[in-house]
C-alpha positions as semicolon CSV with decimal commas, in nm:
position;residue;x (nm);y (nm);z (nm)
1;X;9,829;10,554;9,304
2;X;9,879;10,252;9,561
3;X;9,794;10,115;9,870
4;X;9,997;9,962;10,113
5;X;9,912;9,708;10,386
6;X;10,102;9,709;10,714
7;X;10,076;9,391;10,877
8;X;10,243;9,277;11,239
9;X;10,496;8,992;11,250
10;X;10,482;9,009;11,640
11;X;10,153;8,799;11,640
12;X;10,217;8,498;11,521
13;X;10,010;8,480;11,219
14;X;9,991;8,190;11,006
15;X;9,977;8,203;10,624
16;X;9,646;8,165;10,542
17;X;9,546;8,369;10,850
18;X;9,807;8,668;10,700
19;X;9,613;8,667;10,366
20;X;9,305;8,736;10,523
21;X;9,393;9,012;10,740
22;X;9,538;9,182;10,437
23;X;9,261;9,153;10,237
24;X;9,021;9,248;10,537
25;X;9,237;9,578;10,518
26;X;9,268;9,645;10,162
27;X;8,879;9,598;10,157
28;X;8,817;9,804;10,430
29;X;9,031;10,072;10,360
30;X;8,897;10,081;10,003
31;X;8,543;10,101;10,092
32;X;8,618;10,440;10,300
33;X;8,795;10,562;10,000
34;X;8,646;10,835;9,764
35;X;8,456;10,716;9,420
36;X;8,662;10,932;9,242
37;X;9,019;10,802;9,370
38;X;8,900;10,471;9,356
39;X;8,867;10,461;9,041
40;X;9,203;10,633;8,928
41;X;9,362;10,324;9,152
42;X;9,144;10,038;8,998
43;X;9,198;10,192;8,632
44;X;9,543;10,193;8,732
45;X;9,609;9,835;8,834
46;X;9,489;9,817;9,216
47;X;9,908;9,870;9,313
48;X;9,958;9,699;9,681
49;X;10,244;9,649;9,897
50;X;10,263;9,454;10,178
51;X;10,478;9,594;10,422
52;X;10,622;9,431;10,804
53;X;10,487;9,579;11,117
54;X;10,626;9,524;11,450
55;X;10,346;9,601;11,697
56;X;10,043;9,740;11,745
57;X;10,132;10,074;11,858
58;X;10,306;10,152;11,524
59;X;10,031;10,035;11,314
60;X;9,806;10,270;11,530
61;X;10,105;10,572;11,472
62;X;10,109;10,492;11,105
63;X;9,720;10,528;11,143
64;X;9,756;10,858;11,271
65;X;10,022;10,996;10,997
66;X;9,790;10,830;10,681
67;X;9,457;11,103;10,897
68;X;9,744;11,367;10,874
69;X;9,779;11,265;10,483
70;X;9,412;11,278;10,442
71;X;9,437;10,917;10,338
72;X;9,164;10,643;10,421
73;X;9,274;10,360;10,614
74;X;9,146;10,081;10,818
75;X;9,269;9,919;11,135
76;X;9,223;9,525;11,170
77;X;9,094;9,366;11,444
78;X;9,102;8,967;11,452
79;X;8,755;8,798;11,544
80;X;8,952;8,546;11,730
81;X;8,814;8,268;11,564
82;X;9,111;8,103;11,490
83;X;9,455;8,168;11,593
84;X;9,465;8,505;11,801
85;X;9,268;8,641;12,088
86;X;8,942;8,819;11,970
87;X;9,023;9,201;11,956
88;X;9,389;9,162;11,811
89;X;9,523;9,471;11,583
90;X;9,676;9,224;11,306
91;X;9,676;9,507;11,002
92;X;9,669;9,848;10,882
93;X;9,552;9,986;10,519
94;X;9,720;10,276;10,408
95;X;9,524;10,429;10,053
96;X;9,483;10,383;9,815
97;X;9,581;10,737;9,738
98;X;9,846;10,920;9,593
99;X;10,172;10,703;9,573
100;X;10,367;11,004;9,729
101;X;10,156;11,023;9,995
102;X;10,156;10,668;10,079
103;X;10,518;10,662;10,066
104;X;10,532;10,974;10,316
105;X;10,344;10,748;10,586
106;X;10,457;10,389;10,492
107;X;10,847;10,435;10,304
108;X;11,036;10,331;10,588
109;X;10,911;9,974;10,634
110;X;11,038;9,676;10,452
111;X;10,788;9,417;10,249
112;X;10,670;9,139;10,398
């Protein structure tokens, strides 16, 4: 079991803003997640990557492949706040689900 977060270098993110966006995801992503796989993954160890995306459109592509997997995930949108325009797609939550499955939508991209 794992969960990956995708999260877009083409933004301009700061550190702290980064973390935040990640954990918006992995929060969001969990709470759609079914009580039965959640807890496999949290007896488990919570496993997370964090993974580079390069825009937008591929964290909405990766979106689609993790509904083809029949795995929960969450799209991030930025308040705008701080450092981004309101409305910005800063990360994607893949899982937590079967590691296999995961892999089949998110293998390809490199950690962050």
């Amino acid at each position: 079991m794992k969960q990956a977060i995708v999260a877009r270098t083409d933004v301009g993110m700061g550190q702290g803003k980064l973390a935040a966006q990640v954990a918006h995801a992995s929060l969001s992503a969990y709470e759609d997640t079914p009580d039965r796989t959640r807890k496999e993954w949290k007896g488990g160890g919570q496993k997370k990557v964090v993974l580079k995306g390069e825009s937008e459109q591929q964290l909405f592509e990766l979106a689609d492949k993790a509904e083809r997997e029949g795995l929960p995930n969450a799209i991030v949108r930025d308040a705008g706040h701080t450092q981004l325009e309101p409305g910005t797609v800063t990360a994607l939550a893949v899982g937590p689900g079967n590691e296999d499955a995961v892999d089949r939508v998110t293998g390809e991209l490199s950690l962050f």
